[in-house]
Coordinates of C-alpha atoms in Angstrom, one line a residue:
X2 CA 105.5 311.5 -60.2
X3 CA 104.0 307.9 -59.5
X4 CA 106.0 306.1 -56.8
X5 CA 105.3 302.4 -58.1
X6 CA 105.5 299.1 -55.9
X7 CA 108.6 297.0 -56.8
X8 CA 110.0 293.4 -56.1
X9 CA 112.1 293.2 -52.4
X10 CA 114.6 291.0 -54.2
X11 CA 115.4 289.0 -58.0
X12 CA 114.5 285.9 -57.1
X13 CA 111.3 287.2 -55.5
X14 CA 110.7 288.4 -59.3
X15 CA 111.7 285.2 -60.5
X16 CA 109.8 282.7 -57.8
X17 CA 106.5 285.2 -58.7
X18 CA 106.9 284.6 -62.9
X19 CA 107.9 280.9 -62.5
X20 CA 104.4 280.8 -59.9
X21 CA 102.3 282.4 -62.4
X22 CA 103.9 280.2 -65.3
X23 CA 103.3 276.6 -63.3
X24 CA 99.6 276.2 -63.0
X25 CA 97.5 273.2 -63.4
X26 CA 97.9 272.5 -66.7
X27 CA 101.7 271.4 -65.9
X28 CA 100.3 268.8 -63.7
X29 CA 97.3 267.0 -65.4
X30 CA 97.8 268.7 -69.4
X31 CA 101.5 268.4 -70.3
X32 CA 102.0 264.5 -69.7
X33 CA 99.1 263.9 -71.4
X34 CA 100.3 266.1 -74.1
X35 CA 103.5 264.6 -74.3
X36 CA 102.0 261.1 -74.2
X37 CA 99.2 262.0 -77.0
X38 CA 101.9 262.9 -79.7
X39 CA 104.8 260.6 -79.2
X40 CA 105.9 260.3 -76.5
X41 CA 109.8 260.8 -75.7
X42 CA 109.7 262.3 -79.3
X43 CA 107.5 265.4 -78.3
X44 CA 110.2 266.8 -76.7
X45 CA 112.1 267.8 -79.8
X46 CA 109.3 269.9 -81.2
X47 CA 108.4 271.3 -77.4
X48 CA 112.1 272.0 -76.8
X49 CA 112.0 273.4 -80.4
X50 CA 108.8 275.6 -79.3
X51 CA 110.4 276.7 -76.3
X52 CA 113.6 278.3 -78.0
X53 CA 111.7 279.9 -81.1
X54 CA 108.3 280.8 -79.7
X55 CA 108.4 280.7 -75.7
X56 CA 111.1 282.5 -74.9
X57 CA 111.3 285.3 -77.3
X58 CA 107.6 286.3 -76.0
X59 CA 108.6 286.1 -73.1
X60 CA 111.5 288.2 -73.0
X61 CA 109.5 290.7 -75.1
X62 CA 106.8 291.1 -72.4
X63 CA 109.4 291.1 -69.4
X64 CA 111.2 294.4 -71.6
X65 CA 108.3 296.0 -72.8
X66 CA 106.8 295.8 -69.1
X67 CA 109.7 297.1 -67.5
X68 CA 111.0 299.7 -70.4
X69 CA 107.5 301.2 -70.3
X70 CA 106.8 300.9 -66.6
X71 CA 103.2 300.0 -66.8
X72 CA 100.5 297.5 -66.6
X73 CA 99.4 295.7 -70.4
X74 CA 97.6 298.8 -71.2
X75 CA 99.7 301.4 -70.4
X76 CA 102.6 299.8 -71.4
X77 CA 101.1 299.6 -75.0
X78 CA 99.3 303.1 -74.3
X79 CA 102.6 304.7 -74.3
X80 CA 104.3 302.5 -77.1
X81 CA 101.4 303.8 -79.4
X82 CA 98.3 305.3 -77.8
X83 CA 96.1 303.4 -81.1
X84 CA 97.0 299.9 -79.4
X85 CA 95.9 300.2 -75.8
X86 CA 92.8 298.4 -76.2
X87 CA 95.2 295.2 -76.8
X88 CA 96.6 295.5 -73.6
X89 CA 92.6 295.9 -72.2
X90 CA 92.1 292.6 -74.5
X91 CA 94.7 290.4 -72.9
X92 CA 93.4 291.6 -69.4
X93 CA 90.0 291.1 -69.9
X94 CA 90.7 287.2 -71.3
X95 CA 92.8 286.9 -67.3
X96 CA 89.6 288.3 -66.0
X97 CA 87.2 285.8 -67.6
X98 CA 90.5 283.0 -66.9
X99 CA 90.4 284.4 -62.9
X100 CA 86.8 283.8 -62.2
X101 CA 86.4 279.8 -63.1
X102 CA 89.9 279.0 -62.6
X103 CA 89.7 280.0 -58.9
X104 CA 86.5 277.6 -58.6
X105 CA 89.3 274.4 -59.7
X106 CA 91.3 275.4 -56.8
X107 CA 88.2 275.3 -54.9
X108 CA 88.0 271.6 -56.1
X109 CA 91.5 271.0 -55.2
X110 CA 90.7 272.5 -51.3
X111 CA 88.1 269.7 -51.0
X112 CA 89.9 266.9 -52.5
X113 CA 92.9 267.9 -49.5
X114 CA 89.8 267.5 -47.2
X115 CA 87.9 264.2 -49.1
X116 CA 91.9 262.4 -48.8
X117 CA 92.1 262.2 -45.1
X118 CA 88.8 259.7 -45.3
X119 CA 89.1 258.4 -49.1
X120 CA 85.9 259.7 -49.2
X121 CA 85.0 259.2 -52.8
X122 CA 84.7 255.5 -51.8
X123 CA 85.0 252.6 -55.0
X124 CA 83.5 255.0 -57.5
X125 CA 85.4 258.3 -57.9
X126 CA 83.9 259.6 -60.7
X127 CA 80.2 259.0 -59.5
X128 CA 81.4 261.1 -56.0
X129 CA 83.0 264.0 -58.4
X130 CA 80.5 264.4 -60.9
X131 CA 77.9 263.2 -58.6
X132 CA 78.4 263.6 -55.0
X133 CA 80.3 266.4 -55.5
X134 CA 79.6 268.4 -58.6
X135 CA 76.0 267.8 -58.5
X136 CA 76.2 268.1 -62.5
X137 CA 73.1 268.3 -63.6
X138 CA 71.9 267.0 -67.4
X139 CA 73.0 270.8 -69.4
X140 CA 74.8 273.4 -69.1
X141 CA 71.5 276.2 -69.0
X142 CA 70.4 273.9 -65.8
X143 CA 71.7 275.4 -62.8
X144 CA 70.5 273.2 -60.4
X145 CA 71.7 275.4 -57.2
X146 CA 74.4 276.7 -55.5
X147 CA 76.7 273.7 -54.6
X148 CA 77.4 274.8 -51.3
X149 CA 80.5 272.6 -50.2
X150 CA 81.8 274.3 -53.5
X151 CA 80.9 277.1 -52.1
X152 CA 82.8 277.1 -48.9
X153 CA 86.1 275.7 -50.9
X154 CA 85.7 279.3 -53.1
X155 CA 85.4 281.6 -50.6
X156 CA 88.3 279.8 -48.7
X157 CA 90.7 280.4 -52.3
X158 CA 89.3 284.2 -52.6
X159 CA 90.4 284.6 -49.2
X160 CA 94.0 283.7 -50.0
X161 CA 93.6 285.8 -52.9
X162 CA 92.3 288.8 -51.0
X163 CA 95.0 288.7 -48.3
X164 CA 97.9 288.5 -50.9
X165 CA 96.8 291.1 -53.3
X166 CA 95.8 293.2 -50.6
X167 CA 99.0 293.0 -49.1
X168 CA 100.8 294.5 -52.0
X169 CA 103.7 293.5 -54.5
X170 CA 106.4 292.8 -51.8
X171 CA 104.7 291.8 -48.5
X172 CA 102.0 290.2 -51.0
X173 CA 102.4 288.4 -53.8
X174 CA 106.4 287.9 -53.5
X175 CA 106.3 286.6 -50.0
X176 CA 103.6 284.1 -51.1
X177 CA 105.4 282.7 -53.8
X178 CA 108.2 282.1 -51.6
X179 CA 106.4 279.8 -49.5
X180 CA 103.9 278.6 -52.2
X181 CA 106.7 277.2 -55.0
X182 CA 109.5 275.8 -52.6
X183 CA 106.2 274.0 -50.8
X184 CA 105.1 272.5 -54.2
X185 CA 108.1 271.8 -55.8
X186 CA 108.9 269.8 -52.4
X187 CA 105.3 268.2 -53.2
X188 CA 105.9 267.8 -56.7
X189 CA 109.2 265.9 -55.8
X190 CA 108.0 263.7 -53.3
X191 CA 104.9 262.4 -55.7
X192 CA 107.6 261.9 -58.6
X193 CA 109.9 259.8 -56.2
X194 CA 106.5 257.7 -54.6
X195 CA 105.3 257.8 -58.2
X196 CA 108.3 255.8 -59.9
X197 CA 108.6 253.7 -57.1
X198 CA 105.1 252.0 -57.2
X199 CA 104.8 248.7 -58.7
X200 CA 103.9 249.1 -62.5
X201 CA 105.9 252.3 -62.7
X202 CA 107.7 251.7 -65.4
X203 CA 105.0 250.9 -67.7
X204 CA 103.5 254.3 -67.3
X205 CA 107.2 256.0 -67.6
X206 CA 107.8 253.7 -70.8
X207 CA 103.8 255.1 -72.5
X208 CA 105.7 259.1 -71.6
X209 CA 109.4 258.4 -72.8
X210 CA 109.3 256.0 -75.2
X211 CA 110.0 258.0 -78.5
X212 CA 107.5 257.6 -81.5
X213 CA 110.1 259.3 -83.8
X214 CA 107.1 258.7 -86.7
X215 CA 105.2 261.6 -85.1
X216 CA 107.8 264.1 -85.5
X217 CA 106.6 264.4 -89.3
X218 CA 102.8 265.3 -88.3
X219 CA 101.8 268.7 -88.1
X220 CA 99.9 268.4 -85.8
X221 CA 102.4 267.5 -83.1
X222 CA 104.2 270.6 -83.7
X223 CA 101.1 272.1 -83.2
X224 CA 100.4 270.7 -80.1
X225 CA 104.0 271.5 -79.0
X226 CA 103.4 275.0 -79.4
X227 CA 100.4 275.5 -77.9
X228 CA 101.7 273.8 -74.5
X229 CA 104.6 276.4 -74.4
X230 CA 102.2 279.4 -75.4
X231 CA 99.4 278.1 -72.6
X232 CA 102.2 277.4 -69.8
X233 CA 104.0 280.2 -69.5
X234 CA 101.8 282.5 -69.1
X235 CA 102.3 284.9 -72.0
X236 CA 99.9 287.5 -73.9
X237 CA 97.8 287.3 -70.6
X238 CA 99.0 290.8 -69.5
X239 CA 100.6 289.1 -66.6
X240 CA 104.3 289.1 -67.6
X241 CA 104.2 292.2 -68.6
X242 CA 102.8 293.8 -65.0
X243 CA 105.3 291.7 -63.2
X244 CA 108.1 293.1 -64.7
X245 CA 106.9 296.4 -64.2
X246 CA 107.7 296.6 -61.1
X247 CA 111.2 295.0 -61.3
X248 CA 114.0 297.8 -60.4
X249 CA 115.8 300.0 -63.3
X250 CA 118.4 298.2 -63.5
X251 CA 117.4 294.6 -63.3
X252 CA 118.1 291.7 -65.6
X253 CA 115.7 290.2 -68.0
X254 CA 117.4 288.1 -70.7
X255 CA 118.1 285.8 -67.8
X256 CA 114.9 286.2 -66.3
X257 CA 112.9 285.4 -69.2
X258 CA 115.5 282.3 -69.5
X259 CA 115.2 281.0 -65.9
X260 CA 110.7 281.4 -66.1
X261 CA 110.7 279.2 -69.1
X262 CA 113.0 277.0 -67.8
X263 CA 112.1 276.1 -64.5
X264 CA 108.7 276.0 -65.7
X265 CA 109.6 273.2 -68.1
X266 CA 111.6 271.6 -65.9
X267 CA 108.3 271.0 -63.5
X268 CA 106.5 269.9 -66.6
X269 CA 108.9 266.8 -66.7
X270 CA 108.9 266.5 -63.1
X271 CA 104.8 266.8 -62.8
X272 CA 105.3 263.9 -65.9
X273 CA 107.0 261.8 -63.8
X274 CA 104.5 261.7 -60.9
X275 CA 101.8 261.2 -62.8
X276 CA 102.4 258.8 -65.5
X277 CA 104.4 256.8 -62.5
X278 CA 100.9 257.0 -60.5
X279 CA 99.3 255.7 -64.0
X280 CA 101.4 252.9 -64.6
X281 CA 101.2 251.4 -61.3
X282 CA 97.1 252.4 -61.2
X283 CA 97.1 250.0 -64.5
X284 CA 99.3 247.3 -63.5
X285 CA 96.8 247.4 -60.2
X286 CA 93.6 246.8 -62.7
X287 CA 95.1 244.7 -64.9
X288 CA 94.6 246.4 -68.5
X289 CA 96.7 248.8 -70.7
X290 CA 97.9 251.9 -69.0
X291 CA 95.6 253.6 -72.4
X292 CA 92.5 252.4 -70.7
X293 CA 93.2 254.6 -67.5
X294 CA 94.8 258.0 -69.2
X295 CA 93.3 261.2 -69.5
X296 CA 93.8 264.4 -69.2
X297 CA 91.7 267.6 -67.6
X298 CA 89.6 267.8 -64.4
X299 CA 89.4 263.8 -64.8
X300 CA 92.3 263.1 -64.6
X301 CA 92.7 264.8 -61.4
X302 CA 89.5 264.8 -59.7
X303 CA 88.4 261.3 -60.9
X304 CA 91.2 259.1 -62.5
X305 CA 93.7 260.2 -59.5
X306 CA 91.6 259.1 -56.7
X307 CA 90.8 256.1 -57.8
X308 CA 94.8 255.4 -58.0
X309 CA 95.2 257.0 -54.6
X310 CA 92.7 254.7 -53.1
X311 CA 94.6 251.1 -54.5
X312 CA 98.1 252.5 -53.0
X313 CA 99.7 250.1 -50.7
X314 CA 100.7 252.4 -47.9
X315 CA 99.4 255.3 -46.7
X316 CA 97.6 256.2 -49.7
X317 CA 95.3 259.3 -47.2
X318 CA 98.9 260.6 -47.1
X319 CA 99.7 260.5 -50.7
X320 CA 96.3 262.0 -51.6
X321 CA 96.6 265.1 -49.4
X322 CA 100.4 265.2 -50.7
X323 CA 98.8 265.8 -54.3
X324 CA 95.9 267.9 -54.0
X325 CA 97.7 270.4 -52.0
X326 CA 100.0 270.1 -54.7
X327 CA 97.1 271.5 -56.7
X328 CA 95.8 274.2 -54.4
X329 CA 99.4 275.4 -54.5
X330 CA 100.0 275.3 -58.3
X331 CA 96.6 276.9 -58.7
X332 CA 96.9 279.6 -56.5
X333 CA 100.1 281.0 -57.5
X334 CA 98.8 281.3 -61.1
X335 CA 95.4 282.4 -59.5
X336 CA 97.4 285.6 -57.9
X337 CA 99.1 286.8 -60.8
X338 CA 95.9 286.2 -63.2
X339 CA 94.3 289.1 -60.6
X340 CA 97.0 291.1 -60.5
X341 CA 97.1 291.4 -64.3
X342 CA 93.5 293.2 -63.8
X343 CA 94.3 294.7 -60.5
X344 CA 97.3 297.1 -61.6
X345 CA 95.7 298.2 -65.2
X346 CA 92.7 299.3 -62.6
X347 CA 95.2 301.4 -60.5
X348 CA 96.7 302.6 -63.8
X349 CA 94.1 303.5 -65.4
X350 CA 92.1 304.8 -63.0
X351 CA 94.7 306.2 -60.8
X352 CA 93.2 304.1 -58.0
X353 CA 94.7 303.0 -54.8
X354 CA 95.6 299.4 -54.7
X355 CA 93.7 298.4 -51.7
X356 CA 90.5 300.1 -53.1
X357 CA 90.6 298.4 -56.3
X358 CA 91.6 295.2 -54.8
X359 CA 88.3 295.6 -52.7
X360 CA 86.0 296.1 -56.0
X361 CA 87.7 293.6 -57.5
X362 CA 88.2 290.4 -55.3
X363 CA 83.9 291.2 -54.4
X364 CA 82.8 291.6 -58.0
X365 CA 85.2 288.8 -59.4
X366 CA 84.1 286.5 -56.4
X367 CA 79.6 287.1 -57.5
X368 CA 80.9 286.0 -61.4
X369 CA 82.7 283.2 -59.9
X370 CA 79.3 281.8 -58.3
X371 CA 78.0 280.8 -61.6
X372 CA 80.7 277.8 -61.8
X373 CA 79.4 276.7 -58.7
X374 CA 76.3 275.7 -59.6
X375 CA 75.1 271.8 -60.5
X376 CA 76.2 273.2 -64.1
X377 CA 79.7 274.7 -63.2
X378 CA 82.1 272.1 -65.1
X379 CA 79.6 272.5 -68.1
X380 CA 79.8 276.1 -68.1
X381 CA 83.6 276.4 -67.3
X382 CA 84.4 273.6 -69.7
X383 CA 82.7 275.7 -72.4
X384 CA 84.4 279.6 -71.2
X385 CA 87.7 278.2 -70.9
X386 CA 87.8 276.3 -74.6
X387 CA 86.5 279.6 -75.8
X388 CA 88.8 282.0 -74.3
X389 CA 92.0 280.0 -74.7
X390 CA 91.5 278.8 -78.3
X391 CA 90.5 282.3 -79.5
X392 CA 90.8 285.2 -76.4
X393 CA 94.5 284.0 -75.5
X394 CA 95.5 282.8 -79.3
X395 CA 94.2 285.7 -81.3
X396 CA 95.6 288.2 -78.6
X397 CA 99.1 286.9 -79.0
X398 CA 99.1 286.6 -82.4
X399 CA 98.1 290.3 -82.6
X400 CA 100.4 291.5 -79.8
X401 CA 103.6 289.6 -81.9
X402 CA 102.8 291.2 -85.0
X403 CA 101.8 294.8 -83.7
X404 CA 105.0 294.6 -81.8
X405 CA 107.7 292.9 -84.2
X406 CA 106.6 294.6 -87.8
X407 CA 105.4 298.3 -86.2
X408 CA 107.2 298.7 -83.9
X409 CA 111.5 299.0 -83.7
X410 CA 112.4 296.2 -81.9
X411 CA 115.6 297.4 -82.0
X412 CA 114.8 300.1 -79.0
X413 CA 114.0 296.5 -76.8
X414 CA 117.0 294.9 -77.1
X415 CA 119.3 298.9 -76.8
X416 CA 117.0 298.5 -73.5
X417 CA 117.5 295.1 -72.4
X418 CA 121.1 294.2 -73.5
X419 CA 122.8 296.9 -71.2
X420 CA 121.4 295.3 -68.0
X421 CA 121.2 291.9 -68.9
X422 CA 123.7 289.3 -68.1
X423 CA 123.7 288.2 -71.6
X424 CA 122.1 289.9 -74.4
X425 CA 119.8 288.9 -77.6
X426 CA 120.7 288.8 -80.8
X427 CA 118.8 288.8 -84.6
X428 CA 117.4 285.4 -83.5
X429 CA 115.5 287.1 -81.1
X430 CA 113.7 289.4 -83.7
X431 CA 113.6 286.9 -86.7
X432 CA 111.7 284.4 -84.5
X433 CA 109.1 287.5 -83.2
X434 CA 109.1 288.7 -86.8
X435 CA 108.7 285.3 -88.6
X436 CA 108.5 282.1 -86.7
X437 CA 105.8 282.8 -84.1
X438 CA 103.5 285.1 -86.1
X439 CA 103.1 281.9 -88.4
X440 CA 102.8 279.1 -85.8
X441 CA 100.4 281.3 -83.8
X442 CA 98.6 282.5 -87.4
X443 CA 98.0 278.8 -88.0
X444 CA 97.2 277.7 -84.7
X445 CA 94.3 280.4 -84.9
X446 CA 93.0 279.5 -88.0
X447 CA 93.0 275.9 -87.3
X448 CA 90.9 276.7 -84.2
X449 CA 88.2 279.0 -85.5
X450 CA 87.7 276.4 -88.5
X451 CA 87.5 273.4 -86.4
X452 CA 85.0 274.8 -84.2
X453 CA 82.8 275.8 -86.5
X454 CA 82.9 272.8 -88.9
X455 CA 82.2 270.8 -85.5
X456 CA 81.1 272.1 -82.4
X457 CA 83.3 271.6 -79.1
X458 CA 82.4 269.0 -76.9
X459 CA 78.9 268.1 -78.3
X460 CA 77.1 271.2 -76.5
X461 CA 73.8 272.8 -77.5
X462 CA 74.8 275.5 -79.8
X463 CA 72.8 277.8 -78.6
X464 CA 75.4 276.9 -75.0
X465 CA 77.8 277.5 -77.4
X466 CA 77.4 280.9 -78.4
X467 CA 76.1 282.3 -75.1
X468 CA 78.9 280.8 -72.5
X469 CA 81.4 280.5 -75.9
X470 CA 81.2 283.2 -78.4
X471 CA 79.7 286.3 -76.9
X472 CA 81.8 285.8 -74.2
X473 CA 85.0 286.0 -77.0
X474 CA 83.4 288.7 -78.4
X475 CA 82.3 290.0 -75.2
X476 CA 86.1 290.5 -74.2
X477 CA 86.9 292.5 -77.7
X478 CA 84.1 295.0 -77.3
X479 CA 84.7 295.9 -73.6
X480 CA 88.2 296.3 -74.4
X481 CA 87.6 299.3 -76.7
X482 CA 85.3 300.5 -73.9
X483 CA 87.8 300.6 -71.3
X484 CA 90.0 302.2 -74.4
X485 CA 87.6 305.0 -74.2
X486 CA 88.0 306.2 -71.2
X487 CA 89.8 308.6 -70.0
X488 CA 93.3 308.2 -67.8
X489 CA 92.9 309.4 -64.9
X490 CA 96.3 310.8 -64.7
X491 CA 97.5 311.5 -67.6
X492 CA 101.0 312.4 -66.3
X493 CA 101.2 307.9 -66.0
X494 CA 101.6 308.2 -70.2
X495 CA 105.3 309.9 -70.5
X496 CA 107.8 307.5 -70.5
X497 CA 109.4 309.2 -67.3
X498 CA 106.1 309.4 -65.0
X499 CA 106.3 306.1 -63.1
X500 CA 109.7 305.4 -61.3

């Protein structure tokens, strides 16, 4: 009998999900999103996403997690022993995720530093990609370690380390206590500043205004769902660890509600901040606020500054304000994205946490070295198109169908309904069965025929298919491997072993 580590309190469960589901992308993807596809109107198709695709995965993953009591691949080890390696799949796409995400918190660690001076002077990009980044002309040259990088990385592992280390409760929950009441304090202070700078309104008018003509084009739907699927963290193996270590008899209809949420609640709030910051960043330069948007790394690392640096008061202030904003959001994500790998280890291998989390943090911190390099961004740009447009995509879509056409659904919701403060209806399994494994079936097909009619970003494509495709492939292949071998304790595979 496997004692297993469990959350001190709900909301500990709930401030750990909604820290894993807030990341970066909230901050510098989901306005632009929302401003690419029309506007004020993109919320009706991203509300829509939310209730038909968002939160039924999500609530699957929080039952299935804690019916099962395991980490991704024993939880789908016990549902049908055939399907493990999908739970390897989705853990092997956070590993890949954990090693070059960690390296844009690294950014964000520097940019708290570079803000107390406005060091990146008139020219913000040419410090970034420059000063900074050392980017070099390709991503096969290296160029050398980047050793201010360097420092910045080893300063994120270090959180890292200390939290996962630390364990479920004393780790991870008592961080995300401090980490998500600290940035959504952040977050609310950069909205308020943000709306309150002269041209303001502008930028807020480019994000609500509604374009109801868009709400006709495919492609905004599209877009709309992929922003739920990518934000809240789902078929990344994450949810479905965190809930295993929720108590018997703990809700998770709610749960799953609350997560998605509060996670799109930031979303708007992030929105705010930054298209306020925009607005007023035109109005300051004279030209349309279309001339200044972005979205990515730019946006923050380059576009941002630049804003910072025309602010009429106290802009050093502002500036540490939002790239600790950034550390915070990134770092939260950052933890559970380990985790995810760190208790199918101990699972499998029937490993102590603090040995694994040893292994791990020191080989996961060697890979991470590569995106420090003068060819980091180019390399990262190219893993993290790959693995979220066909590791993340193509793993959901499987996981959904596997789950909702082989497999009773029916025995999740006699597990969930019982303990849950409301329960789910046939909704719940018609949109698993039917609405998601279409919108995630097109989403994937749409991606594998776009990158191979044009290749992403303009890249070599021999860059392509050594830092793109083998690494997709890469993920598959290793996943049967670790499918092949042998649990260590065995006992860990009856539905009754971990308590």
């Amino acid at each position: 009998m496997v004692e297993r580590e469990q959350w001190g309190t709900r909301i500990g469960f709930v401030l750990a999900a909604v820290g894993s589901a807030i990341g970066l992308g909230n901050i510098w993807r989901f306005p632009y999103m929302a401003y690419e596809n029309g506007g004020g109107a993109f919320f009706i198709p991203y509300l829509f996403a939310l209730l038909t695709a968002g939160i039924p995965i999500i609530i699957l993953e929080f039952a299935i997690g804690h019916k099962y009591r395991g980490s991704a691949p024993l939880t789908f080890a016990k549902i049908n022993p055939m399907w493990e390696w999908v739970g390897w799949w989705q853990v092997l796409v956070s590993f890949v995720i954990s090693v070059y995400y960690v390296v844009i918190i690294g950014w964000a660690i520097s940019f708290v530093y570079f803000s107390l001076s406005l060091a990146w002077g008139s020219d913000s990009v040419g410090f970034f990609t420059g000063s900074y980044l050392g980017l070099t002309d390709g991503p096969f040259q290296l160029g050398g370690m980047r050793w201010g990088i360097f420092v910045a990385v080893v300063i994120a592992w270090m959180v890292n380390y200390v939290v996962l280390y630390s364990g479920v409760k004393r780790g991870i929950e008592l961080a995300n206590k401090i980490f998500m009441p600290l940035l959504f304090i952040l977050v609310i202070i950069m909205a308020i500043r943000g709306v309150t700078l002269p041209g303001a309104t502008e930028g807020l008018n480019y994000l609500f205004q509604p374009d109801f003509s868009r709400i006709l084009d495919y492609k905004v739907w599209t877009a709309a769902y992929g922003q739920i699927f990518f934000s809240l963290s789902i078929c990344f193996a994450i949810m479905i660890a965190y809930s295993s270590y929720l108590p018997k008899k703990s809700d998770i209809v709610n749960n799953g509600f609350m997560t998605a949420f509060i996670n799109c609640g930031f979303s708007l709030l992030a929105g705010l901040a930054v298209f306020g910051v925009l607005g007023f960043m035109a109005h300051a330069q004279g030209v349309e606020l279309k001339e200044v948007v972005n979205a990515g790394v730019m946006l923050a690392f380059a576009t941002f500054p630049t804003a910072i640096s025309q602010m009429p008061v106290a802009p050093e202030l502002f500036g540490v304000i939002f790239f600790l904003s950034l550390v915070f959001a990134g770092l939260s994500s950052e933890i559970s994205i380990n985790e995810a790998v760190i208790s199918s280890l101990m699972d499998k291998f029937n490993a102590p946490r603090k040995t694994v989390v040893n292994i791990y943090c020191l080989v996961a911190f060697l890979i991470s070295l590569i995106f420090v390099t003068g060819a980091g961004l180019y390399i990262l740009d190219i893993v993290d198109h790959f693995i979220n447009n066909f590791g993340i995509v193509f793993a959901g879509l499987l996981e959904v169908i596997l789950l909702s056409w082989f497999f009773d659904l029916n025995k999740i919701r006699d597990h969930v309904n019982p303990i849950s403060d409301f329960p789910v209806g046939s909704w719940w399994s018609f949109m698993l069965k039917v609405v998601t494994p279409i919108v995630l079936g097109y989403m994937a097909i749409a991606n594998l025929y776009g990158d191979i009619t044009t290749p992403y970003g303009g890249y070599p494509t021999s860059a392509l298919i050594a830092l793109g495709w083998v690494v997709v492939v890469g993920v598959v292949v290793f996943s049967f491997v670790l499918k092949s071998a042998s649990w260590k304790n065995k006992g860990l595979l009856s539905d009754d072993a971990v308590q």
